[in-house]
PDB file of C-alpha atoms and ligand atoms in Angstrom:
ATOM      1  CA  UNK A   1     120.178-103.669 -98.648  1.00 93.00           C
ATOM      2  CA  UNK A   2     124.228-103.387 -98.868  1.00 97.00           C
ATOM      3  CA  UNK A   3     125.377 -99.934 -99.498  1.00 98.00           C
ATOM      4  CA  UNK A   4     126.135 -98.710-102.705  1.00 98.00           C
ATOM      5  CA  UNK A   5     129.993 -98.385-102.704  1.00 98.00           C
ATOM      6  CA  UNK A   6     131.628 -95.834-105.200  1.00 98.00           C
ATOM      7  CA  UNK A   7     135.176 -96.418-105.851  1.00 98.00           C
ATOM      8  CA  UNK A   8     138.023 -94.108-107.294  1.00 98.00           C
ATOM      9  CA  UNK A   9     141.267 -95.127-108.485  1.00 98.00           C
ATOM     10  CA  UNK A  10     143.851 -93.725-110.334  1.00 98.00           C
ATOM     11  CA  UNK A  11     145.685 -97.235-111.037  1.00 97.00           C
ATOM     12  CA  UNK A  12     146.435-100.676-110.815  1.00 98.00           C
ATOM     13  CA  UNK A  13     143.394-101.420-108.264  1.00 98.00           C
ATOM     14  CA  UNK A  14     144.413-104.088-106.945  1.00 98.00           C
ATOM     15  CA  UNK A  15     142.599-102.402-103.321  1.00 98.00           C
ATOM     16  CA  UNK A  16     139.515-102.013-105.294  1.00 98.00           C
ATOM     17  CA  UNK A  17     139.801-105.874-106.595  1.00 98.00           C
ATOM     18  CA  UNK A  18     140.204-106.923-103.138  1.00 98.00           C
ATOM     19  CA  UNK A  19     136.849-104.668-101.709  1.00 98.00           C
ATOM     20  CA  UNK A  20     135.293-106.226-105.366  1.00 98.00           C
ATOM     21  CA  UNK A  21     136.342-110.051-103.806  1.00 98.00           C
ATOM     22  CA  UNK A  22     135.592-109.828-100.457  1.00 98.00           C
ATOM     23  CA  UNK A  23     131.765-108.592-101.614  1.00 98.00           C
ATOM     24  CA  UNK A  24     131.624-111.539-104.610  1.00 97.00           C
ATOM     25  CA  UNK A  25     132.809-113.889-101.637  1.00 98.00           C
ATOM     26  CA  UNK A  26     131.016-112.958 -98.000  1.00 98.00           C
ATOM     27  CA  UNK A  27     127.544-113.841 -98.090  1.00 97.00           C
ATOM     28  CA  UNK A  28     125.223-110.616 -96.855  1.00 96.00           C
ATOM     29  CA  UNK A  29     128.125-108.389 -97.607  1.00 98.00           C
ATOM     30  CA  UNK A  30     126.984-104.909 -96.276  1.00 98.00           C
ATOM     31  CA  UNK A  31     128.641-103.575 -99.354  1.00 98.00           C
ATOM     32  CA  UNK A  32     128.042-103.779-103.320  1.00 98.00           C
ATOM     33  CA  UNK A  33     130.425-101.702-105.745  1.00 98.00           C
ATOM     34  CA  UNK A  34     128.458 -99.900-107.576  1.00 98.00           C
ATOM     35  CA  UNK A  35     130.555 -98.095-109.748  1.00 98.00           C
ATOM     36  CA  UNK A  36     134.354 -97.660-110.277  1.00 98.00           C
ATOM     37  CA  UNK A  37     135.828 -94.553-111.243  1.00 98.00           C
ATOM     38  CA  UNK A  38     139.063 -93.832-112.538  1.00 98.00           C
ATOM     39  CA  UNK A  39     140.862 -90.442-113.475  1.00 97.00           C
ATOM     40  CA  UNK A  40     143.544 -91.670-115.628  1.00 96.00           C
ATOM     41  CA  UNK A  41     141.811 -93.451-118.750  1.00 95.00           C
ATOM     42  CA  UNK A  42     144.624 -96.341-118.682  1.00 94.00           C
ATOM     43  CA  UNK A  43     144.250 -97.126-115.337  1.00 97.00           C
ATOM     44  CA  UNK A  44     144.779-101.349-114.725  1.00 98.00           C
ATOM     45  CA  UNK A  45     141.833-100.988-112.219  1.00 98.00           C
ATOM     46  CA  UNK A  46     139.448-100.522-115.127  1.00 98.00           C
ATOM     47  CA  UNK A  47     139.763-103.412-116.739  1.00 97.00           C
ATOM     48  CA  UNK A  48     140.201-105.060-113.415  1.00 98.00           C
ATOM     49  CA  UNK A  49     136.575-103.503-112.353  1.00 98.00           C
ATOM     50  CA  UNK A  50     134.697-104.744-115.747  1.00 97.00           C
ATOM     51  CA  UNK A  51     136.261-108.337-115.043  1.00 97.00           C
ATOM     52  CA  UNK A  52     134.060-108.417-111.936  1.00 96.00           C
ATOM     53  CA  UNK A  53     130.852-106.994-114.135  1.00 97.00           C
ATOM     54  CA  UNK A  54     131.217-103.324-112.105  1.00 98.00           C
ATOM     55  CA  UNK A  55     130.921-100.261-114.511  1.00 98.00           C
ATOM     56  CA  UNK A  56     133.991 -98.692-114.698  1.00 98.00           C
ATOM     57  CA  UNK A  57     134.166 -95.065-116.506  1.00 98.00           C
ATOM     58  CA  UNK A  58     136.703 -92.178-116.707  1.00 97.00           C
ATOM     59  CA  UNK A  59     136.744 -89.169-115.392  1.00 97.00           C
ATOM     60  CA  UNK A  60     139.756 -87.233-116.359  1.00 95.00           C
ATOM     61  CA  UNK A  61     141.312 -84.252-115.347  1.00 89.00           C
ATOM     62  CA  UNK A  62     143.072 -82.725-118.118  1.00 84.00           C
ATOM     63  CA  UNK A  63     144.433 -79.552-119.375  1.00 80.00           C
ATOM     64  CA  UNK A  64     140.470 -78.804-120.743  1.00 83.00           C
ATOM     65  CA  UNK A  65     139.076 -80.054-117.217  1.00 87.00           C
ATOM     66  CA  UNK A  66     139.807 -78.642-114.169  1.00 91.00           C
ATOM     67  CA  UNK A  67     139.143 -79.789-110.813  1.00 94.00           C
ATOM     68  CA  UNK A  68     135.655 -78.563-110.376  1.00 95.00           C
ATOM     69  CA  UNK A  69     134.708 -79.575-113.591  1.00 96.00           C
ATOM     70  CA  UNK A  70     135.989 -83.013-113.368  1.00 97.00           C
ATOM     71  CA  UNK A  71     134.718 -83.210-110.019  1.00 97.00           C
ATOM     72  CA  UNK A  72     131.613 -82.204-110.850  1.00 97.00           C
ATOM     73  CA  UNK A  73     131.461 -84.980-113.406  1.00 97.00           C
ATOM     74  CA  UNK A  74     132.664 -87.793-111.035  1.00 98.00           C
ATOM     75  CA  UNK A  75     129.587 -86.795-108.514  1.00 98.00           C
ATOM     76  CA  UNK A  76     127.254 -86.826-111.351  1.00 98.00           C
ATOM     77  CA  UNK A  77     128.346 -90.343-111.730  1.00 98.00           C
ATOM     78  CA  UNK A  78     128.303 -91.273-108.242  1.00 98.00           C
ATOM     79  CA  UNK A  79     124.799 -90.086-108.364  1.00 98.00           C
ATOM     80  CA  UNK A  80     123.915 -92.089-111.473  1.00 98.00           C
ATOM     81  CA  UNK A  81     124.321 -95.174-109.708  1.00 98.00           C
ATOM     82  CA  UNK A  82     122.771 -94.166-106.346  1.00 98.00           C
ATOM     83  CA  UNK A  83     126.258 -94.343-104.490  1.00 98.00           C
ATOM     84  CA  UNK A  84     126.178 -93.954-100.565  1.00 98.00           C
ATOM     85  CA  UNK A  85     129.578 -94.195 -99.633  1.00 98.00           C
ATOM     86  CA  UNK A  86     133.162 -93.294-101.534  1.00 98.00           C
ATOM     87  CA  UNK A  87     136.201 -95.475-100.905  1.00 98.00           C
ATOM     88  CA  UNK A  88     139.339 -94.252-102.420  1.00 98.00           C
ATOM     89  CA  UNK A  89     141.781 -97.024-103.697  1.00 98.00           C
ATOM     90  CA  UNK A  90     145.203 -95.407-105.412  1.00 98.00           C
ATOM     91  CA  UNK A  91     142.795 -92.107-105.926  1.00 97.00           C
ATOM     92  CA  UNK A  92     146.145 -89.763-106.957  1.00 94.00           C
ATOM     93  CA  UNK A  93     143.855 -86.421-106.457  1.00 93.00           C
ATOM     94  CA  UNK A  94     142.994 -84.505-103.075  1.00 94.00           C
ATOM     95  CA  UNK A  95     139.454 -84.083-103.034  1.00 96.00           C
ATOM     96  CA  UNK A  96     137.688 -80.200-102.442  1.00 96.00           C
ATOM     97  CA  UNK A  97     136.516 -79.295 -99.583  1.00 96.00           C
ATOM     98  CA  UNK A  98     133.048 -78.499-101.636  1.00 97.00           C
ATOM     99  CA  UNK A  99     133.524 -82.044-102.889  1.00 98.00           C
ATOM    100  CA  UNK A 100     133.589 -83.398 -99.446  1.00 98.00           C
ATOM    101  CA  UNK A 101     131.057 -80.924 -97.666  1.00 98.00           C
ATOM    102  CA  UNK A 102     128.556 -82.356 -99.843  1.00 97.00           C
ATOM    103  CA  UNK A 103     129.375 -85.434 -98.959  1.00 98.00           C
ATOM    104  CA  UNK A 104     129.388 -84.666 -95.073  1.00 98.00           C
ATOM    105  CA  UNK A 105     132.901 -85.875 -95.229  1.00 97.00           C
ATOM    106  CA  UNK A 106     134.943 -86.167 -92.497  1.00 97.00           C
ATOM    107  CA  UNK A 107     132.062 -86.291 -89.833  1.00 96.00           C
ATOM    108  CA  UNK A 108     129.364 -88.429 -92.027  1.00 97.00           C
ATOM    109  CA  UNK A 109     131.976 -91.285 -92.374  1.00 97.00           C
ATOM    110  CA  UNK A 110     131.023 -91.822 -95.702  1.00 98.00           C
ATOM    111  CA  UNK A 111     134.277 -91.047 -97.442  1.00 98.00           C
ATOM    112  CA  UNK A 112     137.299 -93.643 -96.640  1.00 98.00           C
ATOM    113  CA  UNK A 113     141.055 -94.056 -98.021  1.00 98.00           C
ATOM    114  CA  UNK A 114     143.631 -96.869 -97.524  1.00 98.00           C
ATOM    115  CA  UNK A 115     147.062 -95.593 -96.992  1.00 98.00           C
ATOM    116  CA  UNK A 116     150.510 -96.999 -97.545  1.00 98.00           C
ATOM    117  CA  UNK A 117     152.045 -96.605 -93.436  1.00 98.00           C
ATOM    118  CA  UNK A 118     151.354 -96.622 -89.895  1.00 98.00           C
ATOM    119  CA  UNK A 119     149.505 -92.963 -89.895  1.00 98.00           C
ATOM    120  CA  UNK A 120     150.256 -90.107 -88.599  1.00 98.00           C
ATOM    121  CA  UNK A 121     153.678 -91.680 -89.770  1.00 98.00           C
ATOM    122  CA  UNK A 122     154.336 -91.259 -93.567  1.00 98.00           C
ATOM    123  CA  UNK A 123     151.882 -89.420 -94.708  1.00 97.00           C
ATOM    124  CA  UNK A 124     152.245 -88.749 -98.369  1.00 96.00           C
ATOM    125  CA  UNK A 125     154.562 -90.873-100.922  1.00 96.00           C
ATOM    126  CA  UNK A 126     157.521 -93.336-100.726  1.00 97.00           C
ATOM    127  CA  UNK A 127     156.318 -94.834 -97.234  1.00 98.00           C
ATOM    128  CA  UNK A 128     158.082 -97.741 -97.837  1.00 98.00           C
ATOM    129  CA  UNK A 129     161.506 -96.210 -98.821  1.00 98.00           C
ATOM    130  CA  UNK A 130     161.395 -93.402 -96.069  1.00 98.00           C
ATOM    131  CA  UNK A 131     160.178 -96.660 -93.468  1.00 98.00           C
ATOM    132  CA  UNK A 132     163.412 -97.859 -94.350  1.00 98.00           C
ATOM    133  CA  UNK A 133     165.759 -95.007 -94.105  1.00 98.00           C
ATOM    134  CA  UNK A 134     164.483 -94.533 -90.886  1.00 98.00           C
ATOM    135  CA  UNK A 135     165.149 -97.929 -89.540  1.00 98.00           C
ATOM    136  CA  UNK A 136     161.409 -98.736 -88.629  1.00 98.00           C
ATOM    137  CA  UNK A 137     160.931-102.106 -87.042  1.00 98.00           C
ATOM    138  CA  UNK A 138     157.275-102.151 -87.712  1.00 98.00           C
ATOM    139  CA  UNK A 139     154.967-100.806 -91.160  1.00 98.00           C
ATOM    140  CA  UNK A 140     151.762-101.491 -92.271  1.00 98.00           C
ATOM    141  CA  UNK A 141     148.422 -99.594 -93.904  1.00 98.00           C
ATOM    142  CA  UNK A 142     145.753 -97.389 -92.411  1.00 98.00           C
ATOM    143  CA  UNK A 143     142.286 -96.845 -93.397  1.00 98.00           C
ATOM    144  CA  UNK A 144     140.955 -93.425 -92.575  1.00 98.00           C
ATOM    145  CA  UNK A 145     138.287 -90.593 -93.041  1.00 98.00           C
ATOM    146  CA  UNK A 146     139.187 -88.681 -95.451  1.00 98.00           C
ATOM    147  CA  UNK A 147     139.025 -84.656 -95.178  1.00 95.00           C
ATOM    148  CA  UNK A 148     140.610 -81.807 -97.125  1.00 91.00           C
ATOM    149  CA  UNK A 149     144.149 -82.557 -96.209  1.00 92.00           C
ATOM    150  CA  UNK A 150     146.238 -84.963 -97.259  1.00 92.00           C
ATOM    151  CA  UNK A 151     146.535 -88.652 -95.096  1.00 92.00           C
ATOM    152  CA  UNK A 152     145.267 -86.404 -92.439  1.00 94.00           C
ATOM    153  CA  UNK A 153     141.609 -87.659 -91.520  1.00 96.00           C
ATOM    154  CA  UNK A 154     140.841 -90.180 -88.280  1.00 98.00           C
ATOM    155  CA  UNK A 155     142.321 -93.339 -88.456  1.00 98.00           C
ATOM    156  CA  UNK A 156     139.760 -96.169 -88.299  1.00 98.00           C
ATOM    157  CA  UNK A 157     141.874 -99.586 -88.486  1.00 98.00           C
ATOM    158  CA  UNK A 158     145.200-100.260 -88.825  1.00 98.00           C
ATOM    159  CA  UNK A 159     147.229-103.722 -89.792  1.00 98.00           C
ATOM    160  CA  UNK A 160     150.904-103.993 -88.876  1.00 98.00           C
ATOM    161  CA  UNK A 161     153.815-105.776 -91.123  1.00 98.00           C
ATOM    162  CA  UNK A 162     157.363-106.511 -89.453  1.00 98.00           C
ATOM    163  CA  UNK A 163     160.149-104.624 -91.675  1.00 98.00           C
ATOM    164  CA  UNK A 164     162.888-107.142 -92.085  1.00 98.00           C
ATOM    165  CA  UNK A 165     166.500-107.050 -92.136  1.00 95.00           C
ATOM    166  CA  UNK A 166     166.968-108.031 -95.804  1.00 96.00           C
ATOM    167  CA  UNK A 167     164.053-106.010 -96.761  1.00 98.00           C
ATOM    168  CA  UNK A 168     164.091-103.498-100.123  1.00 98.00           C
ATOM    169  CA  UNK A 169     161.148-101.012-100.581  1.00 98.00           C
ATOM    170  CA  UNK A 170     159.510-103.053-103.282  1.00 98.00           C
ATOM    171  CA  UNK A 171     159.431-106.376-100.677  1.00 98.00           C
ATOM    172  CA  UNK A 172     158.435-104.160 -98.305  1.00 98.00           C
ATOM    173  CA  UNK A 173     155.209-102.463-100.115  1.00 98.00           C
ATOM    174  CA  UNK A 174     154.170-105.983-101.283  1.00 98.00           C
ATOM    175  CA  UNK A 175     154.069-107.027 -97.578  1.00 98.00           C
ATOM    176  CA  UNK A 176     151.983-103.847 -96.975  1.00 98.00           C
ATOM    177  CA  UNK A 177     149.931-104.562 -99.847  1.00 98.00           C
ATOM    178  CA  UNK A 178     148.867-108.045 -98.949  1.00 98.00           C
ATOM    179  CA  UNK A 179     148.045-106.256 -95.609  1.00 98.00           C
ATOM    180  CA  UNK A 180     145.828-103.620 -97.511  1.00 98.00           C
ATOM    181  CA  UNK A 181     144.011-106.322 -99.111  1.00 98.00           C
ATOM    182  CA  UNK A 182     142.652-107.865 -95.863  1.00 98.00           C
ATOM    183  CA  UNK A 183     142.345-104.266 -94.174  1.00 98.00           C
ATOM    184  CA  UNK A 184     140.364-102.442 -96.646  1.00 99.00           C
ATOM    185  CA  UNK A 185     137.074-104.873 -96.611  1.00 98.00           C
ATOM    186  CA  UNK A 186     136.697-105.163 -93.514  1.00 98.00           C
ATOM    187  CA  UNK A 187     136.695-101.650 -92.541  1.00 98.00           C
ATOM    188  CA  UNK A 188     134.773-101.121 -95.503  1.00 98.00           C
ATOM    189  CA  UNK A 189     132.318-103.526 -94.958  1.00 98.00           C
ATOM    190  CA  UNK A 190     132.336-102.333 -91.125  1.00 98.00           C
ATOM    191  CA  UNK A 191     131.648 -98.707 -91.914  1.00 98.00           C
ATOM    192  CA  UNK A 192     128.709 -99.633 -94.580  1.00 98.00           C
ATOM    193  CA  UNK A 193     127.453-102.244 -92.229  1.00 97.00           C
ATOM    194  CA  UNK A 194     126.960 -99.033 -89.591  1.00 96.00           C
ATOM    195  CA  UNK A 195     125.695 -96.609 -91.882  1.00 95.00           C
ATOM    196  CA  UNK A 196     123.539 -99.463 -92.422  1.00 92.00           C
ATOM    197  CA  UNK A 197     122.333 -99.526 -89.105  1.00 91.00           C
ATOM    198  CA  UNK A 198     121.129 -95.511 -89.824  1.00 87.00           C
ATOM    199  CA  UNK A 199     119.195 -96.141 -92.247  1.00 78.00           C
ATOM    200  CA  UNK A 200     117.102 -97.890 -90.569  1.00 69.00           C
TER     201      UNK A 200
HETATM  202  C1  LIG B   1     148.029 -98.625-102.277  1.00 86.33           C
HETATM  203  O1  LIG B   1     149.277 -98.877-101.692  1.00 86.33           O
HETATM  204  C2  LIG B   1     147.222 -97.699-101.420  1.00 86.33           C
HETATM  205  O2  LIG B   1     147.468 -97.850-100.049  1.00 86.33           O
HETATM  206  C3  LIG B   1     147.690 -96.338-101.865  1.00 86.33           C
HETATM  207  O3  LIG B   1     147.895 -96.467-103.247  1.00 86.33           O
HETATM  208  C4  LIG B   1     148.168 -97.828-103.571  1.00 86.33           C
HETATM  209  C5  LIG B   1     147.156 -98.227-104.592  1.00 86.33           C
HETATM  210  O4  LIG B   1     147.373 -99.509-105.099  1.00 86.33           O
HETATM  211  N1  LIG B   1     146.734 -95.315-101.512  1.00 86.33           N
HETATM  212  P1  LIG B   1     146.240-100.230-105.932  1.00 86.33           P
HETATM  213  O5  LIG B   1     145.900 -99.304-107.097  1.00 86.33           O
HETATM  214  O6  LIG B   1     145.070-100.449-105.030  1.00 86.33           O
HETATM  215  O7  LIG B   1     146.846-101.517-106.408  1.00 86.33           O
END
């Protein structure tokens, strides 16, 4: 049985179309999305989720919903559809520490993100534009645990993009984003296919 994936975006979701792909395409994928949450309601990613047939909802945080609140309604949802394992795709919130304790997150290795840089480099926004200031040679994505810091959990894979003479930030992040789109699936798909392995 593949794991029940939730997925939270805050976007365009174009990482969560790619995880959504790679499942529709690999035969015996260890992963199924379940369910796609978003906390903006006009997220891209929505409408990007129901084209593949996954429920998509919203789950704001607003001025009448605070954090625990919202969060509270996101793992309700999560729950609804039996989800095992989180991955965050363009997810703009930091996650509570109660959030993630009940999730066993960092050390269950059931909550994953896909970030914009080589980490620990970068961590936070603009990778591409600060990669660039700084002359890098080389950029790329990372896919990591996530825990109550920001871009700060264990790094589980990696993929690498040259940075190029000619290069602008926007060039640059699509680069990285092509990049993402390979990376994310297969460490998803290897994580679920170990927790997998646990179950049994
Ligand atoms: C990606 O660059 C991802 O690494 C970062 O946010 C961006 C989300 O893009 N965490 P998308 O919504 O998946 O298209």
């Amino acid at each position: 049985m593949p794991i029940n994936l939730g997925v939270l975006i805050s976007g365009r979701g174009s990482n969560m179309e790619a995880l959504a792909r790679y499942a529709a395409e690999t035969a015996n994928c260890p992963y199924r999305i379940a369910l796609v949450i978003s906390d903006q309601p006009a997220a891209l990613g929505i409408t990007r989720a129901q084209a593949f047939g996954i429920p998509a909802l919203v789950r704001p945080r607003d001025a009448n919903r605070g954090q625990a609140e919202q969060e509270a309604a996101v793992q309700q949802a999560l729950d609804s559809k039996g989800c095992e394992m989180i991955a965050l795709a363009g997810y703009m919130r930091r996650l509570s520490a109660p959030f993630l304790a009940r999730w066993g997150a960092p050390k269950s290795r059931r909550v994953v993100n896909i970030h914009p840089s080589l980490l620990p480099a970068y961590r936070g926004l603009n990778t591409h534009a600060r990669a660039l200031a700084d002359g890098a040679a080389w950029h790329g994505a990372s896919v990591h645990l996530v825990d109550a810091e920001i871009d700060s959990g264990q790094v589980l894979a990696q993929a690498r993009v040259p940075v190029l003479p000619q290069d602008t930030a926007a060039a640059l992040a699509e680069r990285v984003l092509a990049a993402e789109h390979w990376l994310y699936p297969h460490a998803v798909a290897s994580l679920a296919q170990s927790l997998n392995a646990e179950r049994r």
